[in-house]
mmCIF file with all atom_site columns, N, CA and C in Angstrom:
data_model
loop_
_atom_site.group_PDB
_atom_site.id
_atom_site.type_symbol
_atom_site.label_atom_id
_atom_site.label_alt_id
_atom_site.label_comp_id
_atom_site.label_asym_id
_atom_site.label_entity_id
_atom_site.label_seq_id
_atom_site.pdbx_PDB_ins_code
_atom_site.Cartn_x
_atom_site.Cartn_y
_atom_site.Cartn_z
_atom_site.occupancy
_atom_site.B_iso_or_equiv
_atom_site.pdbx_formal_charge
_atom_site.auth_seq_id
_atom_site.auth_comp_id
_atom_site.auth_asym_id
_atom_site.auth_atom_id
_atom_site.pdbx_PDB_model_num
ATOM 1   N N  . MET A 1 1  ? 0.850   -1.177 0.000  1.00 58.00 ? 1  MET A N  1
ATOM 2   C CA . MET A 1 1  ? 0.000   0.000  0.000  1.00 58.00 ? 1  MET A CA 1
ATOM 3   C C  . MET A 1 1  ? 0.894   1.239  0.000  1.00 58.00 ? 1  MET A C  1
ATOM 4   N N  . ASN A 1 2  ? 0.641   2.136  -0.900 1.00 87.00 ? 2  ASN A N  1
ATOM 5   C CA . ASN A 1 2  ? 1.487   3.323  -0.950 1.00 87.00 ? 2  ASN A CA 1
ATOM 6   C C  . ASN A 1 2  ? 1.039   4.374  0.072  1.00 87.00 ? 2  ASN A C  1
ATOM 7   N N  . VAL A 1 3  ? 1.867   5.377  0.244  1.00 90.00 ? 3  VAL A N  1
ATOM 8   C CA . VAL A 1 3  ? 1.638   6.388  1.271  1.00 90.00 ? 3  VAL A CA 1
ATOM 9   C C  . VAL A 1 3  ? 0.366   7.180  0.986  1.00 90.00 ? 3  VAL A C  1
ATOM 10  N N  . ARG A 1 4  ? 0.143   7.522  -0.260 1.00 89.00 ? 4  ARG A N  1
ATOM 11  C CA . ARG A 1 4  ? -1.039  8.317  -0.608 1.00 89.00 ? 4  ARG A CA 1
ATOM 12  C C  . ARG A 1 4  ? -2.327  7.549  -0.282 1.00 89.00 ? 4  ARG A C  1
ATOM 13  N N  . ARG A 1 5  ? -2.324  6.279  -0.579 1.00 87.00 ? 5  ARG A N  1
ATOM 14  C CA . ARG A 1 5  ? -3.501  5.447  -0.299 1.00 87.00 ? 5  ARG A CA 1
ATOM 15  C C  . ARG A 1 5  ? -3.726  5.318  1.211  1.00 87.00 ? 5  ARG A C  1
ATOM 16  N N  . ARG A 1 6  ? -2.640  5.159  1.959  1.00 89.00 ? 6  ARG A N  1
ATOM 17  C CA . ARG A 1 6  ? -2.769  5.068  3.422  1.00 89.00 ? 6  ARG A CA 1
ATOM 18  C C  . ARG A 1 6  ? -3.289  6.377  4.017  1.00 89.00 ? 6  ARG A C  1
ATOM 19  N N  . LEU A 1 7  ? -2.803  7.487  3.512  1.00 92.00 ? 7  LEU A N  1
ATOM 20  C CA . LEU A 1 7  ? -3.291  8.778  4.007  1.00 92.00 ? 7  LEU A CA 1
ATOM 21  C C  . LEU A 1 7  ? -4.771  8.964  3.680  1.00 92.00 ? 7  LEU A C  1
ATOM 22  N N  . GLY A 1 8  ? -5.172  8.517  2.504  1.00 92.00 ? 8  GLY A N  1
ATOM 23  C CA . GLY A 1 8  ? -6.578  8.596  2.134  1.00 92.00 ? 8  GLY A CA 1
ATOM 24  C C  . GLY A 1 8  ? -7.454  7.753  3.044  1.00 92.00 ? 8  GLY A C  1
ATOM 25  N N  . THR A 1 9  ? -6.979  6.560  3.343  1.00 92.00 ? 9  THR A N  1
ATOM 26  C CA . THR A 1 9  ? -7.713  5.678  4.251  1.00 92.00 ? 9  THR A CA 1
ATOM 27  C C  . THR A 1 9  ? -7.790  6.297  5.647  1.00 92.00 ? 9  THR A C  1
ATOM 28  N N  . ALA A 1 10 ? -6.677  6.822  6.123  1.00 94.00 ? 10 ALA A N  1
ATOM 29  C CA . ALA A 1 10 ? -6.662  7.458  7.443  1.00 94.00 ? 10 ALA A CA 1
ATOM 30  C C  . ALA A 1 10 ? -7.601  8.668  7.478  1.00 94.00 ? 10 ALA A C  1
ATOM 31  N N  . GLY A 1 11 ? -7.639  9.422  6.399  1.00 95.00 ? 11 GLY A N  1
ATOM 32  C CA . GLY A 1 11 ? -8.538  10.571 6.330  1.00 95.00 ? 11 GLY A CA 1
ATOM 33  C C  . GLY A 1 11 ? -9.999  10.156 6.376  1.00 95.00 ? 11 GLY A C  1
ATOM 34  N N  . LEU A 1 12 ? -10.345 9.091  5.656  1.00 95.00 ? 12 LEU A N  1
ATOM 35  C CA . LEU A 1 12 ? -11.720 8.611  5.670  1.00 95.00 ? 12 LEU A CA 1
ATOM 36  C C  . LEU A 1 12 ? -12.107 8.035  7.029  1.00 95.00 ? 12 LEU A C  1
ATOM 37  N N  . VAL A 1 13 ? -11.175 7.356  7.668  1.00 95.00 ? 13 VAL A N  1
ATOM 38  C CA . VAL A 1 13 ? -11.440 6.830  9.012  1.00 95.00 ? 13 VAL A CA 1
ATOM 39  C C  . VAL A 1 13 ? -11.655 7.995  9.981  1.00 95.00 ? 13 VAL A C  1
ATOM 40  N N  . ALA A 1 14 ? -10.828 9.026  9.886  1.00 96.00 ? 14 ALA A N  1
ATOM 41  C CA . ALA A 1 14 ? -11.002 10.204 10.743 1.00 96.00 ? 14 ALA A CA 1
ATOM 42  C C  . ALA A 1 14 ? -12.362 10.853 10.483 1.00 96.00 ? 14 ALA A C  1
ATOM 43  N N  . LEU A 1 15 ? -12.772 10.896 9.234  1.00 96.00 ? 15 LEU A N  1
ATOM 44  C CA . LEU A 1 15 ? -14.070 11.465 8.885  1.00 96.00 ? 15 LEU A CA 1
ATOM 45  C C  . LEU A 1 15 ? -15.207 10.660 9.516  1.00 96.00 ? 15 LEU A C  1
ATOM 46  N N  . CYS A 1 16 ? -15.073 9.354  9.580  1.00 96.00 ? 16 CYS A N  1
ATOM 47  C CA . CYS A 1 16 ? -16.081 8.511  10.230 1.00 96.00 ? 16 CYS A CA 1
ATOM 48  C C  . CYS A 1 16 ? -16.208 8.859  11.710 1.00 96.00 ? 16 CYS A C  1
ATOM 49  N N  . TRP A 1 17 ? -15.081 9.079  12.366 1.00 96.00 ? 17 TRP A N  1
ATOM 50  C CA . TRP A 1 17 ? -15.112 9.418  13.787 1.00 96.00 ? 17 TRP A CA 1
ATOM 51  C C  . TRP A 1 17 ? -15.640 10.829 14.016 1.00 96.00 ? 17 TRP A C  1
ATOM 52  N N  . VAL A 1 18 ? -15.373 11.732 13.089 1.00 97.00 ? 18 VAL A N  1
ATOM 53  C CA . VAL A 1 18 ? -15.950 13.078 13.189 1.00 97.00 ? 18 VAL A CA 1
ATOM 54  C C  . VAL A 1 18 ? -17.464 12.996 13.018 1.00 97.00 ? 18 VAL A C  1
ATOM 55  N N  . ALA A 1 19 ? -17.925 12.138 12.107 1.00 96.00 ? 19 ALA A N  1
ATOM 56  C CA . ALA A 1 19 ? -19.363 11.939 11.929 1.00 96.00 ? 19 ALA A CA 1
ATOM 57  C C  . ALA A 1 19 ? -19.992 11.384 13.205 1.00 96.00 ? 19 ALA A C  1
ATOM 58  N N  . GLY A 1 20 ? -19.306 10.466 13.867 1.00 96.00 ? 20 GLY A N  1
ATOM 59  C CA . GLY A 1 20 ? -19.789 9.952  15.149 1.00 96.00 ? 20 GLY A CA 1
ATOM 60  C C  . GLY A 1 20 ? -19.885 11.063 16.189 1.00 96.00 ? 20 GLY A C  1
ATOM 61  N N  . GLY A 1 21 ? -18.907 11.942 16.198 1.00 96.00 ? 21 GLY A N  1
ATOM 62  C CA . GLY A 1 21 ? -18.959 13.098 17.102 1.00 96.00 ? 21 GLY A CA 1
ATOM 63  C C  . GLY A 1 21 ? -20.117 14.025 16.764 1.00 96.00 ? 21 GLY A C  1
ATOM 64  N N  . GLY A 1 22 ? -20.399 14.161 15.485 1.00 96.00 ? 22 GLY A N  1
ATOM 65  C CA . GLY A 1 22 ? -21.544 14.975 15.061 1.00 96.00 ? 22 GLY A CA 1
ATOM 66  C C  . GLY A 1 22 ? -22.855 14.375 15.539 1.00 96.00 ? 22 GLY A C  1
ATOM 67  N N  . VAL A 1 23 ? -22.949 13.056 15.517 1.00 95.00 ? 23 VAL A N  1
ATOM 68  C CA . VAL A 1 23 ? -24.148 12.388 16.028 1.00 95.00 ? 23 VAL A CA 1
ATOM 69  C C  . VAL A 1 23 ? -24.309 12.686 17.512 1.00 95.00 ? 23 VAL A C  1
ATOM 70  N N  . VAL A 1 24 ? -23.219 12.653 18.246 1.00 95.00 ? 24 VAL A N  1
ATOM 71  C CA . VAL A 1 24 ? -23.277 12.965 19.678 1.00 95.00 ? 24 VAL A CA 1
ATOM 72  C C  . VAL A 1 24 ? -23.756 14.398 19.882 1.00 95.00 ? 24 VAL A C  1
ATOM 73  N N  . ARG A 1 25 ? -23.185 15.304 19.140 1.00 95.00 ? 25 ARG A N  1
ATOM 74  C CA . ARG A 1 25 ? -23.544 16.721 19.305 1.00 95.00 ? 25 ARG A CA 1
ATOM 75  C C  . ARG A 1 25 ? -25.021 16.969 19.023 1.00 95.00 ? 25 ARG A C  1
ATOM 76  N N  . VAL A 1 26 ? -25.492 16.492 17.896 1.00 95.00 ? 26 VAL A N  1
ATOM 77  C CA . VAL A 1 26 ? -26.889 16.711 17.511 1.00 95.00 ? 26 VAL A CA 1
ATOM 78  C C  . VAL A 1 26 ? -27.831 15.946 18.433 1.00 95.00 ? 26 VAL A C  1
ATOM 79  N N  . GLY A 1 27 ? -27.460 14.693 18.744 1.00 94.00 ? 27 GLY A N  1
ATOM 80  C CA . GLY A 1 27 ? -28.314 13.883 19.612 1.00 94.00 ? 27 GLY A CA 1
ATOM 81  C C  . GLY A 1 27 ? -28.444 14.443 21.010 1.00 94.00 ? 27 GLY A C  1
ATOM 82  N N  . LEU A 1 28 ? -27.343 14.870 21.582 1.00 93.00 ? 28 LEU A N  1
ATOM 83  C CA . LEU A 1 28 ? -27.407 15.423 22.938 1.00 93.00 ? 28 LEU A CA 1
ATOM 84  C C  . LEU A 1 28 ? -28.128 16.764 22.965 1.00 93.00 ? 28 LEU A C  1
ATOM 85  N N  . ASP A 1 29 ? -27.979 17.559 21.922 1.00 94.00 ? 29 ASP A N  1
ATOM 86  C CA . ASP A 1 29 ? -28.744 18.805 21.854 1.00 94.00 ? 29 ASP A CA 1
ATOM 87  C C  . ASP A 1 29 ? -30.239 18.515 21.826 1.00 94.00 ? 29 ASP A C  1
ATOM 88  N N  . ALA A 1 30 ? -30.635 17.497 21.082 1.00 92.00 ? 30 ALA A N  1
ATOM 89  C CA . ALA A 1 30 ? -32.052 17.136 21.003 1.00 92.00 ? 30 ALA A CA 1
ATOM 90  C C  . ALA A 1 30 ? -32.560 16.603 22.342 1.00 92.00 ? 30 ALA A C  1
ATOM 91  N N  . VAL A 1 31 ? -31.773 15.761 23.002 1.00 91.00 ? 31 VAL A N  1
ATOM 92  C CA . VAL A 1 31 ? -32.201 15.191 24.280 1.00 91.00 ? 31 VAL A CA 1
ATOM 93  C C  . VAL A 1 31 ? -32.243 16.262 25.360 1.00 91.00 ? 31 VAL A C  1
ATOM 94  N N  . ASP A 1 32 ? -31.307 17.193 25.335 1.00 91.00 ? 32 ASP A N  1
ATOM 95  C CA . ASP A 1 32 ? -31.251 18.225 26.371 1.00 91.00 ? 32 ASP A CA 1
ATOM 96  C C  . ASP A 1 32 ? -32.370 19.252 26.267 1.00 91.00 ? 32 ASP A C  1
ATOM 97  N N  . ARG A 1 33 ? -33.083 19.270 25.170 1.00 92.00 ? 33 ARG A N  1
ATOM 98  C CA . ARG A 1 33 ? -34.204 20.204 25.033 1.00 92.00 ? 33 ARG A CA 1
ATOM 99  C C  . ARG A 1 33 ? -35.415 19.764 25.834 1.00 92.00 ? 33 ARG A C  1
ATOM 100 N N  . THR A 1 34 ? -35.470 18.494 26.195 1.00 88.00 ? 34 THR A N  1
ATOM 101 C CA . THR A 1 34 ? -36.594 17.989 26.978 1.00 88.00 ? 34 THR A CA 1
ATOM 102 C C  . THR A 1 34 ? -36.232 18.030 28.457 1.00 88.00 ? 34 THR A C  1
ATOM 103 N N  . PRO A 1 35 ? -37.230 18.134 29.320 1.00 90.00 ? 35 PRO A N  1
ATOM 104 C CA . PRO A 1 35 ? -36.929 18.129 30.755 1.00 90.00 ? 35 PRO A CA 1
ATOM 105 C C  . PRO A 1 35 ? -36.347 16.788 31.193 1.00 90.00 ? 35 PRO A C  1
ATOM 106 N N  . TYR A 1 36 ? -35.580 16.820 32.257 1.00 89.00 ? 36 TYR A N  1
ATOM 107 C CA . TYR A 1 36 ? -34.942 15.590 32.737 1.00 89.00 ? 36 TYR A CA 1
ATOM 108 C C  . TYR A 1 36 ? -35.997 14.593 33.207 1.00 89.00 ? 36 TYR A C  1
ATOM 109 N N  . SER A 1 37 ? -35.787 13.352 32.840 1.00 90.00 ? 37 SER A N  1
ATOM 110 C CA . SER A 1 37 ? -36.617 12.245 33.305 1.00 90.00 ? 37 SER A CA 1
ATOM 111 C C  . SER A 1 37 ? -35.777 10.976 33.204 1.00 90.00 ? 37 SER A C  1
ATOM 112 N N  . PRO A 1 38 ? -36.225 9.901  33.816 1.00 90.00 ? 38 PRO A N  1
ATOM 113 C CA . PRO A 1 38 ? -35.481 8.640  33.663 1.00 90.00 ? 38 PRO A CA 1
ATOM 114 C C  . PRO A 1 38 ? -35.390 8.204  32.202 1.00 90.00 ? 38 PRO A C  1
ATOM 115 N N  . THR A 1 39 ? -36.366 8.569  31.405 1.00 90.00 ? 39 THR A N  1
ATOM 116 C CA . THR A 1 39 ? -36.338 8.224  29.984 1.00 90.00 ? 39 THR A CA 1
ATOM 117 C C  . THR A 1 39 ? -35.195 8.935  29.265 1.00 90.00 ? 39 THR A C  1
ATOM 118 N N  . SER A 1 40 ? -34.873 10.144 29.697 1.00 90.00 ? 40 SER A N  1
ATOM 119 C CA . SER A 1 40 ? -33.782 10.867 29.034 1.00 90.00 ? 40 SER A CA 1
ATOM 120 C C  . SER A 1 40 ? -32.446 10.170 29.233 1.00 90.00 ? 40 SER A C  1
ATOM 121 N N  . GLU A 1 41 ? -32.281 9.443  30.337 1.00 92.00 ? 41 GLU A N  1
ATOM 122 C CA . GLU A 1 41 ? -31.060 8.659  30.541 1.00 92.00 ? 41 GLU A CA 1
ATOM 123 C C  . GLU A 1 41 ? -30.936 7.576  29.474 1.00 92.00 ? 41 GLU A C  1
ATOM 124 N N  . ILE A 1 42 ? -32.052 6.965  29.136 1.00 94.00 ? 42 ILE A N  1
ATOM 125 C CA . ILE A 1 42 ? -32.055 5.942  28.083 1.00 94.00 ? 42 ILE A CA 1
ATOM 126 C C  . ILE A 1 42 ? -31.690 6.578  26.746 1.00 94.00 ? 42 ILE A C  1
ATOM 127 N N  . TRP A 1 43 ? -32.215 7.769  26.496 1.00 94.00 ? 43 TRP A N  1
ATOM 128 C CA . TRP A 1 43 ? -31.894 8.452  25.234 1.00 94.00 ? 43 TRP A CA 1
ATOM 129 C C  . TRP A 1 43 ? -30.413 8.789  25.152 1.00 94.00 ? 43 TRP A C  1
ATOM 130 N N  . TYR A 1 44 ? -29.798 9.139  26.280 1.00 94.00 ? 44 TYR A N  1
ATOM 131 C CA . TYR A 1 44 ? -28.355 9.395  26.277 1.00 94.00 ? 44 TYR A CA 1
ATOM 132 C C  . TYR A 1 44 ? -27.595 8.141  25.841 1.00 94.00 ? 44 TYR A C  1
ATOM 133 N N  . LEU A 1 45 ? -28.019 6.994  26.350 1.00 95.00 ? 45 LEU A N  1
ATOM 134 C CA . LEU A 1 45 ? -27.369 5.734  25.970 1.00 95.00 ? 45 LEU A CA 1
ATOM 135 C C  . LEU A 1 45 ? -27.611 5.402  24.503 1.00 95.00 ? 45 LEU A C  1
ATOM 136 N N  . VAL A 1 46 ? -28.810 5.689  24.020 1.00 95.00 ? 46 VAL A N  1
ATOM 137 C CA . VAL A 1 46 ? -29.112 5.443  22.605 1.00 95.00 ? 46 VAL A CA 1
ATOM 138 C C  . VAL A 1 46 ? -28.232 6.317  21.714 1.00 95.00 ? 46 VAL A C  1
ATOM 139 N N  . VAL A 1 47 ? -28.097 7.586  22.080 1.00 95.00 ? 47 VAL A N  1
ATOM 140 C CA . VAL A 1 47 ? -27.249 8.504  21.305 1.00 95.00 ? 47 VAL A CA 1
ATOM 141 C C  . VAL A 1 47 ? -25.812 7.999  21.287 1.00 95.00 ? 47 VAL A C  1
ATOM 142 N N  . ALA A 1 48 ? -25.320 7.573  22.433 1.00 95.00 ? 48 ALA A N  1
ATOM 143 C CA . ALA A 1 48 ? -23.949 7.059  22.501 1.00 95.00 ? 48 ALA A CA 1
ATOM 144 C C  . ALA A 1 48 ? -23.792 5.806  21.646 1.00 95.00 ? 48 ALA A C  1
ATOM 145 N N  . ALA A 1 49 ? -24.757 4.905  21.679 1.00 97.00 ? 49 ALA A N  1
ATOM 146 C CA . ALA A 1 49 ? -24.678 3.676  20.890 1.00 97.00 ? 49 ALA A CA 1
ATOM 147 C C  . ALA A 1 49 ? -24.709 3.975  19.396 1.00 97.00 ? 49 ALA A C  1
ATOM 148 N N  . VAL A 1 50 ? -25.549 4.922  18.985 1.00 96.00 ? 50 VAL A N  1
ATOM 149 C CA . VAL A 1 50 ? -25.619 5.281  17.567 1.00 96.00 ? 50 VAL A CA 1
ATOM 150 C C  . VAL A 1 50 ? -24.312 5.926  17.122 1.00 96.00 ? 50 VAL A C  1
ATOM 151 N N  . ALA A 1 51 ? -23.743 6.778  17.956 1.00 96.00 ? 51 ALA A N  1
ATOM 152 C CA . ALA A 1 51 ? -22.484 7.429  17.613 1.00 96.00 ? 51 ALA A CA 1
ATOM 153 C C  . ALA A 1 51 ? -21.361 6.406  17.444 1.00 96.00 ? 51 ALA A C  1
ATOM 154 N N  . VAL A 1 52 ? -21.290 5.444  18.350 1.00 96.00 ? 52 VAL A N  1
ATOM 155 C CA . VAL A 1 52 ? -20.268 4.401  18.237 1.00 96.00 ? 52 VAL A CA 1
ATOM 156 C C  . VAL A 1 52 ? -20.515 3.552  17.000 1.00 96.00 ? 52 VAL A C  1
ATOM 157 N N  . ALA A 1 53 ? -21.775 3.249  16.717 1.00 97.00 ? 53 ALA A N  1
ATOM 158 C CA . ALA A 1 53 ? -22.101 2.459  15.531 1.00 97.00 ? 53 ALA A CA 1
ATOM 159 C C  . ALA A 1 53 ? -21.697 3.180  14.252 1.00 97.00 ? 53 ALA A C  1
ATOM 160 N N  . VAL A 1 54 ? -21.926 4.492  14.198 1.00 96.00 ? 54 VAL A N  1
ATOM 161 C CA . VAL A 1 54 ? -21.532 5.271  13.023 1.00 96.00 ? 54 VAL A CA 1
ATOM 162 C C  . VAL A 1 54 ? -20.020 5.261  12.862 1.00 96.00 ? 54 VAL A C  1
ATOM 163 N N  . ALA A 1 55 ? -19.309 5.504  13.945 1.00 96.00 ? 55 ALA A N  1
ATOM 164 C CA . ALA A 1 55 ? -17.846 5.585  13.873 1.00 96.00 ? 55 ALA A CA 1
ATOM 165 C C  . ALA A 1 55 ? -17.222 4.228  13.548 1.00 96.00 ? 55 ALA A C  1
ATOM 166 N N  . VAL A 1 56 ? -17.606 3.200  14.269 1.00 96.00 ? 56 VAL A N  1
ATOM 167 C CA . VAL A 1 56 ? -17.011 1.884  14.063 1.00 96.00 ? 56 VAL A CA 1
ATOM 168 C C  . VAL A 1 56 ? -17.477 1.274  12.743 1.00 96.00 ? 56 VAL A C  1
ATOM 169 N N  . GLY A 1 57 ? -18.755 1.425  12.438 1.00 96.00 ? 57 GLY A N  1
ATOM 170 C CA . GLY A 1 57 ? -19.277 0.902  11.180 1.00 96.00 ? 57 GLY A CA 1
ATOM 171 C C  . GLY A 1 57 ? -18.646 1.573  9.974  1.00 96.00 ? 57 GLY A C  1
ATOM 172 N N  . GLY A 1 58 ? -18.497 2.878  10.048 1.00 95.00 ? 58 GLY A N  1
ATOM 173 C CA . GLY A 1 58 ? -17.847 3.598  8.960  1.00 95.00 ? 58 GLY A CA 1
ATOM 174 C C  . GLY A 1 58 ? -16.395 3.197  8.797  1.00 95.00 ? 58 GLY A C  1
ATOM 175 N N  . THR A 1 59 ? -15.708 3.034  9.909  1.00 95.00 ? 59 THR A N  1
ATOM 176 C CA . THR A 1 59 ? -14.316 2.610  9.864  1.00 95.00 ? 59 THR A CA 1
ATOM 177 C C  . THR A 1 59 ? -14.193 1.225  9.237  1.00 95.00 ? 59 THR A C  1
ATOM 178 N N  . ALA A 1 60 ? -15.055 0.319  9.657  1.00 95.00 ? 60 ALA A N  1
ATOM 179 C CA . ALA A 1 60 ? -15.018 -1.040 9.108  1.00 95.00 ? 60 ALA A CA 1
ATOM 180 C C  . ALA A 1 60 ? -15.311 -1.032 7.611  1.00 95.00 ? 60 ALA A C  1
ATOM 181 N N  . ALA A 1 61 ? -16.266 -0.220 7.200  1.00 94.00 ? 61 ALA A N  1
ATOM 182 C CA . ALA A 1 61 ? -16.607 -0.148 5.778  1.00 94.00 ? 61 ALA A CA 1
ATOM 183 C C  . ALA A 1 61 ? -15.447 0.410  4.955  1.00 94.00 ? 61 ALA A C  1
ATOM 184 N N  . VAL A 1 62 ? -14.795 1.440  5.461  1.00 94.00 ? 62 VAL A N  1
ATOM 185 C CA . VAL A 1 62 ? -13.663 2.040  4.743  1.00 94.00 ? 62 VAL A CA 1
ATOM 186 C C  . VAL A 1 62 ? -12.522 1.029  4.620  1.00 94.00 ? 62 VAL A C  1
ATOM 187 N N  . VAL A 1 63 ? -12.193 0.391  5.726  1.00 91.00 ? 63 VAL A N  1
ATOM 188 C CA . VAL A 1 63 ? -11.079 -0.568 5.708  1.00 91.00 ? 63 VAL A CA 1
ATOM 189 C C  . VAL A 1 63 ? -11.400 -1.740 4.792  1.00 91.00 ? 63 VAL A C  1
ATOM 190 N N  . ARG A 1 64 ? -12.617 -2.228 4.854  1.00 92.00 ? 64 ARG A N  1
ATOM 191 C CA . ARG A 1 64 ? -13.007 -3.364 4.001  1.00 92.00 ? 64 ARG A CA 1
ATOM 192 C C  . ARG A 1 64 ? -12.952 -2.978 2.537  1.00 92.00 ? 64 ARG A C  1
ATOM 193 N N  . LYS A 1 65 ? -13.482 -1.815 2.208  1.00 90.00 ? 65 LYS A N  1
ATOM 194 C CA . LYS A 1 65 ? -13.479 -1.381 0.812  1.00 90.00 ? 65 LYS A CA 1
ATOM 195 C C  . LYS A 1 65 ? -12.052 -1.187 0.301  1.00 90.00 ? 65 LYS A C  1
ATOM 196 N N  . ARG A 1 66 ? -11.197 -0.596 1.136  1.00 86.00 ? 66 ARG A N  1
ATOM 197 C CA . ARG A 1 66 ? -9.809  -0.371 0.736  1.00 86.00 ? 66 ARG A CA 1
ATOM 198 C C  . ARG A 1 66 ? -9.050  -1.676 0.554  1.00 86.00 ? 66 ARG A C  1
ATOM 199 N N  . ARG A 1 67 ? -9.355  -2.694 1.353  1.00 85.00 ? 67 ARG A N  1
ATOM 200 C CA . ARG A 1 67 ? -8.663  -3.978 1.226  1.00 85.00 ? 67 ARG A CA 1
ATOM 201 C C  . ARG A 1 67 ? -9.103  -4.734 -0.011 1.00 85.00 ? 67 ARG A C  1
ATOM 202 N N  . LEU A 1 68 ? -10.352 -4.522 -0.432 1.00 80.00 ? 68 LEU A N  1
ATOM 203 C CA . LEU A 1 68 ? -10.855 -5.222 -1.608 1.00 80.00 ? 68 LEU A CA 1
ATOM 204 C C  . LEU A 1 68 ? -10.223 -4.697 -2.896 1.00 80.00 ? 68 LEU A C  1
ATOM 205 N N  . ARG A 1 69 ? -9.722  -3.482 -2.885 1.00 70.00 ? 69 ARG A N  1
ATOM 206 C CA . ARG A 1 69 ? -9.128  -2.891 -4.075 1.00 70.00 ? 69 ARG A CA 1
ATOM 207 C C  . ARG A 1 69 ? -7.761  -3.439 -4.345 1.00 70.00 ? 69 ARG A C  1
#
């Protein structure tokens, strides 16, 4: 694998993690608009799970696609 290809892969992986951070930002802003309740704790966990799924899933997809080439 050449350097340019590795940098491209690293950039796409970083973009996946930034997207996961964006999910956290938007999700927590949405949850924080509602008054506190035990249900909001569940929503915090859902937001965190979706953010991790976006970041890890995107990373796996990028790495898999790059290896197939």
